[in-house]
Coordinates of C-alpha atoms (C1' of nucleotides) in Angstrom, one line a residue:
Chain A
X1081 CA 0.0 25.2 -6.0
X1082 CA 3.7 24.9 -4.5
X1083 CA 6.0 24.1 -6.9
X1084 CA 9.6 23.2 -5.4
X1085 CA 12.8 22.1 -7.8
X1086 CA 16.2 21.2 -6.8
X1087 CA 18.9 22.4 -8.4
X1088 CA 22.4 21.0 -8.9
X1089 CA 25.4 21.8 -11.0
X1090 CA 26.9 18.6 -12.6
X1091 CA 29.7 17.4 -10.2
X1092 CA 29.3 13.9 -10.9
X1093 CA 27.6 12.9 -7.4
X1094 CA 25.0 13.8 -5.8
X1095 CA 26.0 15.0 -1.9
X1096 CA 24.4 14.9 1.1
X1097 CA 24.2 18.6 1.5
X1098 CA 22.5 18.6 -1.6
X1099 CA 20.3 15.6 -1.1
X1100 CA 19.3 17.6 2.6
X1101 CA 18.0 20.3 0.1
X1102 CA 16.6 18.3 -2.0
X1103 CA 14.5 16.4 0.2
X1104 CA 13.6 20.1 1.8
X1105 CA 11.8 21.1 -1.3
X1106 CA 10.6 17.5 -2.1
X1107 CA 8.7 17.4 1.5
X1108 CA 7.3 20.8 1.1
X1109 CA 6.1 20.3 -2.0
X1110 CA 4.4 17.1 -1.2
X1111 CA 2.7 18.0 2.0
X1112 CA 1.1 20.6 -0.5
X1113 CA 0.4 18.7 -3.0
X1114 CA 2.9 20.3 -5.4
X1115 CA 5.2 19.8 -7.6
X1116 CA 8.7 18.9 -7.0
X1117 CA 11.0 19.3 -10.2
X1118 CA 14.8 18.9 -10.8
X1119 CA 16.8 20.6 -13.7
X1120 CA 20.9 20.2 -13.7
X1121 CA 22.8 23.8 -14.3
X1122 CA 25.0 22.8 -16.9
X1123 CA 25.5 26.3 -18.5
X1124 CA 29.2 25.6 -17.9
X1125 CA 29.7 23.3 -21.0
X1126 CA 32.9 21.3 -19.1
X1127 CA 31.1 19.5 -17.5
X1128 CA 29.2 16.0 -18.0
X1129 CA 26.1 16.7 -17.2
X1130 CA 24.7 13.4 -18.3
X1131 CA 26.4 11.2 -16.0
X1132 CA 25.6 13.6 -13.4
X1133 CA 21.9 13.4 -14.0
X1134 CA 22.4 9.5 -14.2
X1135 CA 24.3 10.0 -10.6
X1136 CA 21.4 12.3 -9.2
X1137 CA 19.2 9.8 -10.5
X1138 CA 20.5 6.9 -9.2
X1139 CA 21.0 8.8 -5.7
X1140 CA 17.5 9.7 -5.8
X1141 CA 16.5 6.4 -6.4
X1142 CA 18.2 4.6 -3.9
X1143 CA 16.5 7.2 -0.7
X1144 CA 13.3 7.1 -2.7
X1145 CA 12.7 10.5 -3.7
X1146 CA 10.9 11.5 -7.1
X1147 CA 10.7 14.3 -9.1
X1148 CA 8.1 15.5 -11.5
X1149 CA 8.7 15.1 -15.0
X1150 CA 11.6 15.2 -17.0
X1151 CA 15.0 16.8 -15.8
X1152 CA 15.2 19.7 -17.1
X1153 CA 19.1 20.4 -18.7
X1154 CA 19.8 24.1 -19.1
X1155 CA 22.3 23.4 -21.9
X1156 CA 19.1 22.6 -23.9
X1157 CA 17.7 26.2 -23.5
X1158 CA 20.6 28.4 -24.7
X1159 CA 18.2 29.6 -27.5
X1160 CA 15.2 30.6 -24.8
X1161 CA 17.7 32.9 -22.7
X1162 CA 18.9 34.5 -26.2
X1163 CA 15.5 35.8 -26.2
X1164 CA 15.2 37.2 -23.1
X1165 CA 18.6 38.8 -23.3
X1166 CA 17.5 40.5 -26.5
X1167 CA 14.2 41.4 -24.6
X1168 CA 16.0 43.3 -22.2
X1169 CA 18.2 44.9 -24.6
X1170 CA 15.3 45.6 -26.6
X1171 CA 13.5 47.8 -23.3
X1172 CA 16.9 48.9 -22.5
X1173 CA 17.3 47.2 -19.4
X1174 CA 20.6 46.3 -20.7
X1175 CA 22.9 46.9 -22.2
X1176 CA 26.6 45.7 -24.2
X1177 CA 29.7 46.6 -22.2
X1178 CA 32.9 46.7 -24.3
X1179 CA 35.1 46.3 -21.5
X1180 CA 37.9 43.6 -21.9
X1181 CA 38.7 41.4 -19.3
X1182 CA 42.5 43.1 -18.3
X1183 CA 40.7 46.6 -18.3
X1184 CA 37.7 44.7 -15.2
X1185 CA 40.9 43.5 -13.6
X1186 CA 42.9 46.4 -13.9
X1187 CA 40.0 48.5 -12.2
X1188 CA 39.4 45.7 -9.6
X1189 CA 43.0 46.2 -8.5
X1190 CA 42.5 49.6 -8.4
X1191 CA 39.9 49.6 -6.3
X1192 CA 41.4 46.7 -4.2
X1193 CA 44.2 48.7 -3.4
X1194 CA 41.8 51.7 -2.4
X1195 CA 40.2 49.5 -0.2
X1196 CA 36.9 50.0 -1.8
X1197 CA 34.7 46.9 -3.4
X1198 CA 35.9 45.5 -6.4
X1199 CA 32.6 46.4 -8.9
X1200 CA 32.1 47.0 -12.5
X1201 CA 32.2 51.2 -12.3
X1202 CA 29.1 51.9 -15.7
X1203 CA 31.1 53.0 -17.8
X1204 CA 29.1 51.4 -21.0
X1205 CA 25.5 52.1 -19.4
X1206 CA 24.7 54.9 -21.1
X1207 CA 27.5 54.6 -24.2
X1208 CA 26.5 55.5 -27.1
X1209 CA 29.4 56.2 -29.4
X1210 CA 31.0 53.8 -31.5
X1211 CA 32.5 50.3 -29.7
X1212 CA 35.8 50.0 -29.7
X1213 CA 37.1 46.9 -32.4
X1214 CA 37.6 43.5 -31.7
X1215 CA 35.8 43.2 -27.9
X1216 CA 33.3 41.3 -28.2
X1217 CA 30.5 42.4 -25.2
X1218 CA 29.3 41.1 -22.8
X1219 CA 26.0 42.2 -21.9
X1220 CA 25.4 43.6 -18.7
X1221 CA 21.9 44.5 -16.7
X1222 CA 21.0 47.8 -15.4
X1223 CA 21.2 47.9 -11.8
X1224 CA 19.6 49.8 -9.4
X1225 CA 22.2 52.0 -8.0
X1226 CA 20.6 53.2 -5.0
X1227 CA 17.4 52.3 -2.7
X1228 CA 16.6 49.2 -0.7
X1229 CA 16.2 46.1 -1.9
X1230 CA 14.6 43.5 1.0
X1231 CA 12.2 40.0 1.2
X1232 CA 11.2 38.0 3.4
X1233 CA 13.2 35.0 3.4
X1234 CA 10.9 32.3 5.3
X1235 CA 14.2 31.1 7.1
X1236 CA 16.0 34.0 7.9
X1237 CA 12.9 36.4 8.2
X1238 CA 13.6 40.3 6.4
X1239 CA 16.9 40.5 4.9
X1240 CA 17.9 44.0 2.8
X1241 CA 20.7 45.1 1.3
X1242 CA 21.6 48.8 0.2
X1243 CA 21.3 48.6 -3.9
X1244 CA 24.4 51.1 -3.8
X1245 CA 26.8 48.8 -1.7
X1246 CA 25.1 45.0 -3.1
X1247 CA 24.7 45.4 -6.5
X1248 CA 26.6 46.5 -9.9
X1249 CA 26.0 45.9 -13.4
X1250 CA 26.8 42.7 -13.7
X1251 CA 27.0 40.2 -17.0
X1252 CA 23.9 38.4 -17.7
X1253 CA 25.2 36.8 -21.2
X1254 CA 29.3 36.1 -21.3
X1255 CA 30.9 37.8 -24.4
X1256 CA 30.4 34.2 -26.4
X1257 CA 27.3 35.1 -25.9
X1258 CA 26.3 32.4 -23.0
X1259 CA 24.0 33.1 -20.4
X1260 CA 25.4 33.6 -16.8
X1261 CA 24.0 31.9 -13.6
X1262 CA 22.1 35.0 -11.8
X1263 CA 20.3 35.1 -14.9
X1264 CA 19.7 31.3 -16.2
X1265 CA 18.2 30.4 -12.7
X1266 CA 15.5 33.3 -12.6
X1267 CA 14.5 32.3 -16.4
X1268 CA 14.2 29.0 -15.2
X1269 CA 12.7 29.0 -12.1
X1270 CA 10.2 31.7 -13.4
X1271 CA 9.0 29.7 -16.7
X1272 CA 9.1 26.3 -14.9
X1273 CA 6.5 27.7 -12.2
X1274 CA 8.6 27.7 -9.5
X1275 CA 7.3 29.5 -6.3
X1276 CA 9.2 28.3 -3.3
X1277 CA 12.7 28.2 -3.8
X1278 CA 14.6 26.4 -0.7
X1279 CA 18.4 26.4 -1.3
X1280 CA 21.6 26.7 0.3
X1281 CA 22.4 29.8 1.9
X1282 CA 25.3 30.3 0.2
X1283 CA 22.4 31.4 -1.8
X1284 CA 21.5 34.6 0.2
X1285 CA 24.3 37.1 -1.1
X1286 CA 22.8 36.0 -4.7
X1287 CA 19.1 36.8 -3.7
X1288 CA 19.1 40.9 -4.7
X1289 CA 20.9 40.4 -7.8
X1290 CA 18.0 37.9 -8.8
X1291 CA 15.1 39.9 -7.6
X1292 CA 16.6 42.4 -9.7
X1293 CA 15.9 40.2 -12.7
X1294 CA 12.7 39.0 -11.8
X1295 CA 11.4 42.8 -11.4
X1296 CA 13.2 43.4 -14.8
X1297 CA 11.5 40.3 -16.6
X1298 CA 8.4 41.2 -15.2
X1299 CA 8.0 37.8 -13.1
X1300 CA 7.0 37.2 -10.0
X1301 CA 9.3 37.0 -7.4
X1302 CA 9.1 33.5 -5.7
X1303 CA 9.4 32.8 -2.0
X1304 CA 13.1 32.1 -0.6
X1305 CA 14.1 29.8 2.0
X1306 CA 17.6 29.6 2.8
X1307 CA 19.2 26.8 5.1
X1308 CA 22.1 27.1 6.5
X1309 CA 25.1 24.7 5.9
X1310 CA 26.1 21.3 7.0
X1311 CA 29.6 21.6 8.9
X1312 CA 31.7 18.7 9.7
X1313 CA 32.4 17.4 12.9
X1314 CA 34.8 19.8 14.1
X1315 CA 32.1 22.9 12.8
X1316 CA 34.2 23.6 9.8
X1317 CA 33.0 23.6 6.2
X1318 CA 31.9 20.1 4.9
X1319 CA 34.7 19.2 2.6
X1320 CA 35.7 15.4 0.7
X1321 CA 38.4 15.3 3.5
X1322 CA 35.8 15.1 5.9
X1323 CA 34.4 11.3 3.8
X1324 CA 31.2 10.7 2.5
X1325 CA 30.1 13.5 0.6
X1326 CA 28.7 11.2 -2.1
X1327 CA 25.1 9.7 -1.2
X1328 CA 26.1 6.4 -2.9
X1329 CA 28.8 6.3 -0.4
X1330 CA 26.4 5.8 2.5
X1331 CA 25.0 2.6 0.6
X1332 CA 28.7 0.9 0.3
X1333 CA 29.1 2.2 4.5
X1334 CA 25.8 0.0 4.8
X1335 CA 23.5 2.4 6.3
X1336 CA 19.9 2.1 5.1
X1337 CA 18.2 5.0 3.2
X1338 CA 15.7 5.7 5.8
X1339 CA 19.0 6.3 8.2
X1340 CA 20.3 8.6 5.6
X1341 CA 16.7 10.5 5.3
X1342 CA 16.0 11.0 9.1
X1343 CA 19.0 11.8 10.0
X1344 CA 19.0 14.3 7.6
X1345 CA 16.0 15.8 7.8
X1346 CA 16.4 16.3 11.7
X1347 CA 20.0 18.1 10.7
X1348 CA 18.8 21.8 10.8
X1349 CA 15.2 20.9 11.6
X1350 CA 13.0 19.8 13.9
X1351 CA 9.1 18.9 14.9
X1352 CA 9.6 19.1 18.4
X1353 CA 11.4 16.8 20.2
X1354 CA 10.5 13.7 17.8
X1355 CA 14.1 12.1 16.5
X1356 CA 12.4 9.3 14.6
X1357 CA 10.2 9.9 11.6
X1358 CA 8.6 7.8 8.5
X1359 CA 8.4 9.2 5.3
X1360 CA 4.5 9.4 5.6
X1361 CA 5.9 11.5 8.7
X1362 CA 8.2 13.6 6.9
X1363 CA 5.5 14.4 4.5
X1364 CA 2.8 15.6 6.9
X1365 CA 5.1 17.2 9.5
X1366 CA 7.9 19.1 7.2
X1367 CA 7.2 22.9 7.6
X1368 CA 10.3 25.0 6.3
X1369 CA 9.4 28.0 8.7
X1370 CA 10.6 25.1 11.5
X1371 CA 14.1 25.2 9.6
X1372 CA 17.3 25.8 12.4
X1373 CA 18.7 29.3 11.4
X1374 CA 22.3 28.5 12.3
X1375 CA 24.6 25.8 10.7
X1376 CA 24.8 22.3 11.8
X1377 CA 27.5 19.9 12.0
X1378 CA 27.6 16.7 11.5
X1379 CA 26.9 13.9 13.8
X1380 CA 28.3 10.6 13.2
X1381 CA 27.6 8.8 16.2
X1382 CA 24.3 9.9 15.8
X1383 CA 23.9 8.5 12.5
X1384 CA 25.1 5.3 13.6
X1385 CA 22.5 5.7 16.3
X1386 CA 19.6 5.7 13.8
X1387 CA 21.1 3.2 11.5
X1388 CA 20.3 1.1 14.4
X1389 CA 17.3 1.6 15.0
X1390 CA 16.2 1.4 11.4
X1391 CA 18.1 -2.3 11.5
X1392 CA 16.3 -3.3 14.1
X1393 CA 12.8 -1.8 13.3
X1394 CA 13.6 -3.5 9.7
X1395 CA 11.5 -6.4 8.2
X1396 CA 12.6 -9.5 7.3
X1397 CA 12.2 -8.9 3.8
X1398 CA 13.9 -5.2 3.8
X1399 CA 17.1 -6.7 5.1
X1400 CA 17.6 -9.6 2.8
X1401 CA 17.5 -7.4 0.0
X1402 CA 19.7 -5.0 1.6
X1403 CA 22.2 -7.4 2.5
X1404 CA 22.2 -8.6 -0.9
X1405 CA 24.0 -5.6 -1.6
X1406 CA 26.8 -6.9 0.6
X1407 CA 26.9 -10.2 -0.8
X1408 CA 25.4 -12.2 1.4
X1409 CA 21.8 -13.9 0.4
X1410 CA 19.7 -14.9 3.3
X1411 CA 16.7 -16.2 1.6
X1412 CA 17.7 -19.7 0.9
X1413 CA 18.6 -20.4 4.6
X1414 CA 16.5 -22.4 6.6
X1415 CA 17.1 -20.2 9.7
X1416 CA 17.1 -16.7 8.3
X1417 CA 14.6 -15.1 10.5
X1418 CA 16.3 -16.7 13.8
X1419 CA 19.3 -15.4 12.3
X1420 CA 18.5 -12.3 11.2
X1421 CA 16.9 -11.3 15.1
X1422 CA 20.4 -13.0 16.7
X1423 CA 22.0 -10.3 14.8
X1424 CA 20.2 -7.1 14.4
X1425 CA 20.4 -5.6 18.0
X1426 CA 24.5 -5.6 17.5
X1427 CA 25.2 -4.4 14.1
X1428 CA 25.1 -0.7 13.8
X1429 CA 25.4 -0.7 10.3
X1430 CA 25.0 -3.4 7.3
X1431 CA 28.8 -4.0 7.0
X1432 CA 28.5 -5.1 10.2
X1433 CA 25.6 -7.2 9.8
X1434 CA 27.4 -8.8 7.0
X1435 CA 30.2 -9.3 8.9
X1436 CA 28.3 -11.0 11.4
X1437 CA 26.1 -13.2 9.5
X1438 CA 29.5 -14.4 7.7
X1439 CA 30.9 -15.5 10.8
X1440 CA 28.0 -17.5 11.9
X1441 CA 27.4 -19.1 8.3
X1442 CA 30.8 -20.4 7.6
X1443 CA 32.8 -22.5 9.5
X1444 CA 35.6 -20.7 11.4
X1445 CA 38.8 -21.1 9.2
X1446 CA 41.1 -19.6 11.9
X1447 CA 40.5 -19.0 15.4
X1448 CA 40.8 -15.9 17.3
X1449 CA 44.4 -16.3 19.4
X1450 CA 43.9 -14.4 22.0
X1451 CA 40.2 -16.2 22.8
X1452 CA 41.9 -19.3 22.4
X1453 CA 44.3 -18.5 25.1
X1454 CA 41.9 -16.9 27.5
X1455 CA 39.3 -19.6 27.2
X1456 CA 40.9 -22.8 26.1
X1457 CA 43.0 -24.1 28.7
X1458 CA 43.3 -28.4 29.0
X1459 CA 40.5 -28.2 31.2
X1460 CA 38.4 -26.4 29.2
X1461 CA 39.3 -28.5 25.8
X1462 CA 38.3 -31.5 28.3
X1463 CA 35.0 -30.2 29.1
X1464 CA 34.2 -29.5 25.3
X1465 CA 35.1 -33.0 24.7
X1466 CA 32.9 -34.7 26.9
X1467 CA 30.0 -32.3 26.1
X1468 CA 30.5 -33.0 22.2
X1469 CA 30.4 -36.6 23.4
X1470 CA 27.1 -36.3 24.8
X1471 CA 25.8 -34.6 21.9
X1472 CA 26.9 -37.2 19.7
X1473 CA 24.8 -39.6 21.8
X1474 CA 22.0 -37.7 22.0
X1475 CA 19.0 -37.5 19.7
X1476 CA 19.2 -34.9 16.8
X1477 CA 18.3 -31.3 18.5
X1478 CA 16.7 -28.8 16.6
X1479 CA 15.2 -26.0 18.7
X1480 CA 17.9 -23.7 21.0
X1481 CA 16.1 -24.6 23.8
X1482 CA 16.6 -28.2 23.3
X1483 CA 19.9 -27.3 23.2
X1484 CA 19.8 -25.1 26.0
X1485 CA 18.4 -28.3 27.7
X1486 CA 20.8 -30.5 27.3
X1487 CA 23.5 -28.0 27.7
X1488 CA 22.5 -27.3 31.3
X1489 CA 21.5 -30.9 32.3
X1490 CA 25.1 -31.3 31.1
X1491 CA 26.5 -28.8 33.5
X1492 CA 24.5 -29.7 36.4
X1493 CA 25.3 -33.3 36.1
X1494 CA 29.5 -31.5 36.9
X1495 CA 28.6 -28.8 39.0
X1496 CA 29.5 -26.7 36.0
X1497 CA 28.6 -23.2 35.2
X1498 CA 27.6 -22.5 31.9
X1499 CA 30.7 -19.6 32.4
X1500 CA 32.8 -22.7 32.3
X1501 CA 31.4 -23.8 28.9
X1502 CA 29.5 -21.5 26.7
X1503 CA 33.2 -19.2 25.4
X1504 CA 34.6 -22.6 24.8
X1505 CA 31.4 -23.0 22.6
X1506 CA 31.6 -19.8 20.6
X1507 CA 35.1 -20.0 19.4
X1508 CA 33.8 -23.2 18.4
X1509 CA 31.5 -22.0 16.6
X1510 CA 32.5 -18.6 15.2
X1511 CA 35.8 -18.6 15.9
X1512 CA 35.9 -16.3 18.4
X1513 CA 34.7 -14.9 21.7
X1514 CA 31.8 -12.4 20.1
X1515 CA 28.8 -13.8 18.7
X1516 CA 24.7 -13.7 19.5
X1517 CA 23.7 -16.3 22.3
X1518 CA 24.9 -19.5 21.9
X1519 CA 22.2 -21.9 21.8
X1520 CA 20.8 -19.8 19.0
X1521 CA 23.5 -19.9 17.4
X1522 CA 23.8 -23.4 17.6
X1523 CA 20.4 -23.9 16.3
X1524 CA 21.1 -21.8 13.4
X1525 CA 24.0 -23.6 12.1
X1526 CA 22.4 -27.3 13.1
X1527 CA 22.7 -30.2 15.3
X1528 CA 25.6 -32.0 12.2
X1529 CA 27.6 -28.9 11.8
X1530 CA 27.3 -28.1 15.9
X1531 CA 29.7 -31.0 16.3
X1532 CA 31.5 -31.0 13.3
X1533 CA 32.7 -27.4 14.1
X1534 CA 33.7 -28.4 18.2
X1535 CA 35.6 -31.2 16.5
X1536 CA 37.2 -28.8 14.3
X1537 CA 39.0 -27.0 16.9
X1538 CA 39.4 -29.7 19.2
X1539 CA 41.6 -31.2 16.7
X1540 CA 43.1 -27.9 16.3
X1541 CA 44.0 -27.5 19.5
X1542 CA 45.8 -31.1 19.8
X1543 CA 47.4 -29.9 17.2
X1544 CA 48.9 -26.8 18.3
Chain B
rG166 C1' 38.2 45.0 3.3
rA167 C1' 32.7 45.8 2.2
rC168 C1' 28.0 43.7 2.7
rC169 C1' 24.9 39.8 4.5
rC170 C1' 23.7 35.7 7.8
rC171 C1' 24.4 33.2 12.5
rA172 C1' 25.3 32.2 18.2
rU173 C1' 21.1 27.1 24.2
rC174 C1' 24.8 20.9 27.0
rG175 C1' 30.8 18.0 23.2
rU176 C1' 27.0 17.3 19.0
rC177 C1' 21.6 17.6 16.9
rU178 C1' 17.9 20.4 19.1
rA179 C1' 13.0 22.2 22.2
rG180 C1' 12.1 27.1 23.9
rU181 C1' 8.7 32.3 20.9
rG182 C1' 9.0 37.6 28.3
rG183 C1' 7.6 34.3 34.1
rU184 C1' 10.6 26.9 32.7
rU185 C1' 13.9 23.3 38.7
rA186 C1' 16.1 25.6 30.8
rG187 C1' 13.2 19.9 28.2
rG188 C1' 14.5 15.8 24.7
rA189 C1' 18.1 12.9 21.6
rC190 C1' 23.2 11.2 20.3
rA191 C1' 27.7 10.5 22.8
rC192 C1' 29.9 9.9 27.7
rC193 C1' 29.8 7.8 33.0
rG194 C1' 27.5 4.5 36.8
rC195 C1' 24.0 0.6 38.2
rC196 C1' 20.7 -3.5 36.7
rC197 C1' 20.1 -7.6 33.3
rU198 C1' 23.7 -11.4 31.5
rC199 C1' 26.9 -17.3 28.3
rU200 C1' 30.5 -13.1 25.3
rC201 C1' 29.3 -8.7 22.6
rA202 C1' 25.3 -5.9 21.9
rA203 C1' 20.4 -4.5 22.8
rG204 C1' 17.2 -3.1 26.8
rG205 C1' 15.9 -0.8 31.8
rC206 C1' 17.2 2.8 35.5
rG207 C1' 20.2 6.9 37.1
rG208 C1' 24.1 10.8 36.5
rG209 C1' 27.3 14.9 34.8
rA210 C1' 26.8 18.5 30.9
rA211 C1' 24.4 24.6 27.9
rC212 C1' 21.8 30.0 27.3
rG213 C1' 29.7 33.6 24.2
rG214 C1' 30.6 38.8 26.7
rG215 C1' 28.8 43.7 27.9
rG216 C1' 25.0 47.3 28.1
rG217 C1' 19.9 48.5 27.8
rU218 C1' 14.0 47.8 27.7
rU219 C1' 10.8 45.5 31.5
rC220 C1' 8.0 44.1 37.8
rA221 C1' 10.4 40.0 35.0
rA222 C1' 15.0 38.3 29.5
rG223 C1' 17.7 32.2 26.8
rU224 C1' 13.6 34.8 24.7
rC225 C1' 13.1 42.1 22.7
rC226 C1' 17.0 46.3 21.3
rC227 C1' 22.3 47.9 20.8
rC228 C1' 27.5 47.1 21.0
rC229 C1' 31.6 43.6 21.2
rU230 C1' 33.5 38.9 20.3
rG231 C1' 33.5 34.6 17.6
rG232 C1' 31.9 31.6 13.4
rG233 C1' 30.0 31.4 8.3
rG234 C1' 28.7 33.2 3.4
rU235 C1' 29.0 36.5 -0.8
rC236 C1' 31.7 40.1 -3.5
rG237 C1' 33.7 36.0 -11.4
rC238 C1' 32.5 36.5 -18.5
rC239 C1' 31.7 29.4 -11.6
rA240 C1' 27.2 27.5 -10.3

RNA sequence: GACCCCAUCGUCUAGUGGUUAGGACACCGCCCUCUCAAGGCGGGAACGGGGGUUCAAGUCCCCCUGGGGUCGCCA
């Protein structure tokens, strides 16, 4: 069985680099029927690692991802790593090193200077005299000092490193006696099962030192995949400057967490030349061997893109509780399927949808100057008139087409275009010279409220 | 600096020795049209450079260049 886990240090929000990752080992693991599990690396005790769980939680929620069990917190565990600390030192696979922190940097000058890599020289490997007083140790792990140390990353194919120009002694358990990364991540992923890890490849560098571990515990070395970085538009580093880092953000932006997913997913992957995929999709297509080996940047236009077609492809149902989010709730109104269709082809995200739906809802309570003055000349206000007139004497209209009707009889009966009419309409009706077709429009805000608003700015008009 | 990774249109990518180098986003043009979109049709646009290997190289090898990552008692 696969087993797959994601995980995150606490930095209070879950980002997108991290959720691409995440749903990497989440897919994998499901199209295996594995396990997907999620444990926070809180070893460094600053941190809240709570309300970043809550965060990744909430973040994982919202795109729809699970994860198997309970989170796993690494803080809990300090007492498991003791052990296997001790159990090294016990088979002598390490060992306490005595040396204070100004005598490493001192050295790491020194060899700066030399032009040599800054590494921990031995010096307490084999020591067996007595320690020096009041330095606490850290404890280090042997290291193999020379040979080959290689795997097959399922990403990058063979990667090796030279043991002699990679690796040094370095500190499994800090001199207060905490547990260090390199070490807390092998524990974990070892004792939780995991056997495919897919991570960042940030990751790579830190590979040797961890298969070092494994082979020292005496567990089996899981399978590596390493993806390659997210850039920003200008194929620099991914940074806050660049905006939405945080997933959450992406729901305030009002893009819909199938946008977020595919867009996503196709960042550094690919199944071909398919752009659009379902979750059932994701599922039975994602193959980690198929992950880019280069970094990616980041696309905006392209995630706008997919935002729209996940609005459009959208039920009824899936965008009133989305928009709900934006304040708006479309359930009550008479109209709201009409009105959701007038709008979906031309909002690219939910903001915009909002926006839109607004405008058509409530009544204009200013009017859009320029339009006015492009569209509204005397003729023009004289030509609403009259065709407000003959709406007031016509039966109630309900349907657009009726209106549509009525509207071109109207026109014919002047050798009128509906060019001549239909901006004079809008502003009338939204306040401006954007808006969905008119005569739907018209039937979506009713026959009453039709005139009422072409009164409105008539009278505005006379009064300006 | 050392080590490791990477390199196809502006961007995301397909490509696994023989292709007119394909698709998508964006861009441009045309059509549709009551505005704005959407949609349809069409267009421009790429194998970083240099050496090899081979009948044949975007595809394999080497070098260069350019990006990125790692070298913590951070994760």
């Amino acid at each position: 069985m696969i087993v797959t886990r994601f995980a995150p240090s606490p930095t209070g929000y879950l980002h997108i680099g991290g959720l691409r990752t995440a749903l990497y080992s989440y897919l994998w693991a499901k199209r295996n029927n594995g396990k997907f599990l999620l444990r926070i690396e809180d070893t460094d005790l600053a941190r809240n690692s709570k309300e970043a769980a809550e965060a990744i939680k909430e973040a994982f929620q919202w795109v729809g991802l699970d994860f198997e069990g309970e989170i796993v917190y690494q803080s809990e565990r300090f007492d498991l790593y003791k052990r296997y600390v001790q159990e090294l030192l016990d088979a002598g696979k390490a060992y306490r090193c005595y040396m204070s922190k100004e005598e490493l940097d001192a050295l790491r000058e020194e060899q700066t200077a030399r032009k040599e890599r800054p590494h921990y020289d031995g010096r307490y490997r084999d020591f067996t005299g007595t320690p020096p007083k009041g330095v606490e140790p850290v404890i280090r792990i042997k290291a193999p000092t020379s040979g080959v140390i290689s795997f097959v990353d399922g990403v990058k194919g063979e990667v090796s490193f030279n043991a002699s120009d990679m690796l040094d002694d370095f500190i499994i358990a800090r001199s207060d006696g905490t547990p260090t990364y390199n070490f807390v991540v092998v524990i974990d992923d070892a004792l939780m099962g995991v056997n495919e890890v897919i991570r960042g490849d940030d990751h790579l560098s830190n590979t040797p030192k961890q298969i070092i571990l494994y082979e020292a515990l005496g567990f089996d070395v899981p399978k590596f995949y390493h993806v390659p970085m997210i850039l920003n538009p200008e194929g620099k580093k991914l940074s806050k400057r660049d905006g939405a880092m945080d997933v959450m953000a992406y729901q305030k932006e009002g893009y819909l967490p199938e946008t977020l997913l595919n867009f996503l997913i196709r960042l550094g992957w690919s199944h071909g030349d398919q752009e659009i995929f379902s979750m059932e999709e994701m599922i039975a297509f994602f193959d980690p061997s198929h992950i880019n080996k280069s970094a990616s940047a980041y696309n905006q236009e392209k995630l706008l893109w997919l935002n729209s077609h996940y609005i459009k492809e959208a039920s009824y149902e899936r965008l009133i509780e989305a928009l709900r989010f934006f304040d708006v709730d479309l359930a009550p109104h008479p109209k709201k399927e009409l009105l959701i269709d007038a709008v979906r082809d031309r909002a690219k995200t939910l903001v915009e949808f909002a926006t839109m739906i607004r405008q058509i809802v409530d009544a204009p309570k200013t009017y859009d100057e320029k339009a006015i003055e492009k569209f509204l000349d005397t003729k023009a206000v004289e030509i609403l008139s009259e065709y407000k007139n003959t709406l007031k004497n016509a039966p109630t209209l309900e349907k657009a087409s009726e209106f549509e009707t009525l509207t071109k009889n109207f026109l014919e009966e002047r050798g009128l275009k509906l060019k001549d009419l239909a901006q004079a309409i809008r502003i009338a009706m939204v306040g401006n010279s954007v808006s969905p077709s008119i005569f739907e429009v018209l039937e979506i805000i009713g026959f009453v409220h039709v005139i009422e608003r072409i009164e409105a700015l008539i009278i505005y008009k006379k009064g300006v």
